[in-house]
Amino acid sequence: MTDAVALAALAGRHLDLVSAPFTLPRSRVLVFREGDGVRVHTSEYERRLSECRVLDRLTVVDADGQVLPVTDVLPGKVTFGGPSTGSGTQEGWVAELVEASRPTATLTFADPSTLSLGGAAGLTLHLELADGSVQRHPLGDGIRIRIAADRSVTVEPGDHAAALAATERIWADWFAKCPIVRDDLQEMTAFCWWVLGANIVELPSLGDARAIVPSKIGYVGLWQWDAYFIAVGLRHGDPALAREQLEIAFRFPQPDGQLPDVVHEEGVLATSDDLPESDRANLRRAGSQIADPSAPVPLTKPPLAAWALRKVLEVEDAPDWAREQLARVIRSQDWWFAGSDLDHDGMPEYGHPYSSGLDDSPIFDGPLPTAAPDLGAYLVRQDLEIGDLLARYEPGADASRFGERATATRALLLDMWDAERGRFLAFGGGQAQLSDTVVGLMPLLAGTLPEPIAAALHAAVDDPDRFGLEWGLPTVAASDPDFSDERMWRGPIWVNTSMLVAEGLEASGYADRARELREQTVALVIHGGGPHEYFNPHTGQKARTATTAFGWSAALFIDLAVTLSG
């Protein structure tokens, strides 16, 4: 079952209109289940879903006044009425026959901002608008619901058959690119591929740029770190779109080379001055105790740019584009050492928790800035990746300074090793932060740790009291006083940290253990019902406050599935 229609059907098994809404690539319209009908929201930057309600309820009613329930959801349409799944009993078969005799209607998209409905004769569309008004319209040959930028609604006649065909073509083209993987991973891969397509939005300030956002539910923008992880998974089916994610992330460097945290429809988020005034004061109070408290706080994400660039180029080479992007990556890497080494000891620090990507981690419970072993490992890895990329794309360039800097940074990273405790520590404001967290495993990515240290980290991954839990690697060791199985970055499992640790294990000579962790991670996503933002490490289910249909979890599941299927 590998054709586009079959793959779309596999993805449709997970489109429950609760954790996975009905939407369209490039659209800002989201459709969720609401009783026997649906409700409609828009997806907007820095606005909660509850603030973006367009229709409180949309239902289809037959000539007898009975509401037709939602009976099926596929990427291209939602079906109301008709047969639903029977119970297998005689009563169930009778009920199915009755259901099958009822008329049906379908909902699809006419364009990214317009819904289309059509169905059998005698059906009526009921709309309950967010302003409390109610509208009723006979379906006829089709009705279009146009949703404006201000969330106002216009209802007009439309060609529903044409809308259905066009939407089906969009999704067929998308699923034609879905990677084919091991049979036991194919269904979830198809759903994760749907997540990436569903999370495509347009950023009007960037013309026709296509950004894959972390989630249309609450994360509408291109976050730098997310773009890297999303590109790594997306490269397996759509390398051009993967390159576009990196290009957007690299497009707006600050004058000193720092890359912004977020590119969104209204601009970028690169410093505290890009926030509303009410948020700036709070951000500065939480900022570095070394930096000028009146100065803007730089906001970025960890340096994995060269890592992502190299992976995307492995699938489809683009030399001219690679040289252009590499120049921006080098300036960003240089910024870390020139602009984020706040205590001037040679090892850059996180000047604010936001820049770590793990902003609620207990390593930030102490004073700032925070020198962290994950940042040290990323910087070592990035300088080595830059050297390799220069050798490939700029063979005449002198890349020696990157290797020399990697060696110096590695030495400073090893100074963070606490031999007595047997783990790497972070240091906040020069004070050791004793929490046992996943950031202490990231030095494996350097690939050249002394054997006793690498072995100790391998043992930590296996230790059932620390990181060797049934469903994978918690972000804080289960034995640590700061561990919480539900609180973001303080215990739940994240797909990206697990994937990075697996890559570190492989780089450090533990290929078999790396494969086991990759298998464990894809099993977690399948067990948990989808690519959620993060997972409870004890149950393997979605953590209560985690977002669903999350972009980097979906992309990295695909990357892991391809790797494991090779």
Coordinates of N, CA and C in Angstrom, one line a residue, residues 56 67 83 99 102 111 144 269 324 358 361 440 450 566:
D56 N -18.7 28.9 15.8 CA -18.9 28.0 17.0 C -19.4 26.7 16.7
V67 N -29.5 16.0 12.6 CA -28.2 16.4 12.3 C -27.4 15.2 11.8
P83 N -22.9 5.7 6.3 CA -22.5 4.6 7.3 C -21.3 5.0 8.1
E99 N -28.1 3.8 8.5 CA -27.2 4.9 8.3 C -26.8 5.0 6.8
R102 N -29.2 7.1 4.7 CA -29.3 8.5 5.0 C -28.4 9.3 4.0
D111 N -10.2 27.1 -1.4 CA -8.9 27.7 -1.5 C -8.5 27.8 0.0
R144 N -19.9 28.0 -0.4 CA -18.6 28.4 0.0 C -18.6 29.3 1.2
L269 N 11.7 37.8 15.7 CA 12.0 37.9 17.2 C 13.5 37.5 17.4
E324 N 26.0 30.1 -0.3 CA 25.3 31.3 0.2 C 24.9 31.1 1.7
L358 N 15.4 24.7 25.6 CA 15.0 24.0 26.7 C 14.7 24.9 27.9
S361 N 14.2 24.0 31.6 CA 15.1 23.0 32.2 C 15.6 23.6 33.6
G440 N 23.4 16.9 29.8 CA 24.7 16.3 30.2 C 25.0 15.1 29.3
P450 N 37.0 11.3 25.9 CA 37.8 10.2 26.5 C 37.0 9.0 26.7
G566 N 16.6 1.5 6.4 CA 17.7 1.4 5.5 C 18.4 0.1 5.5

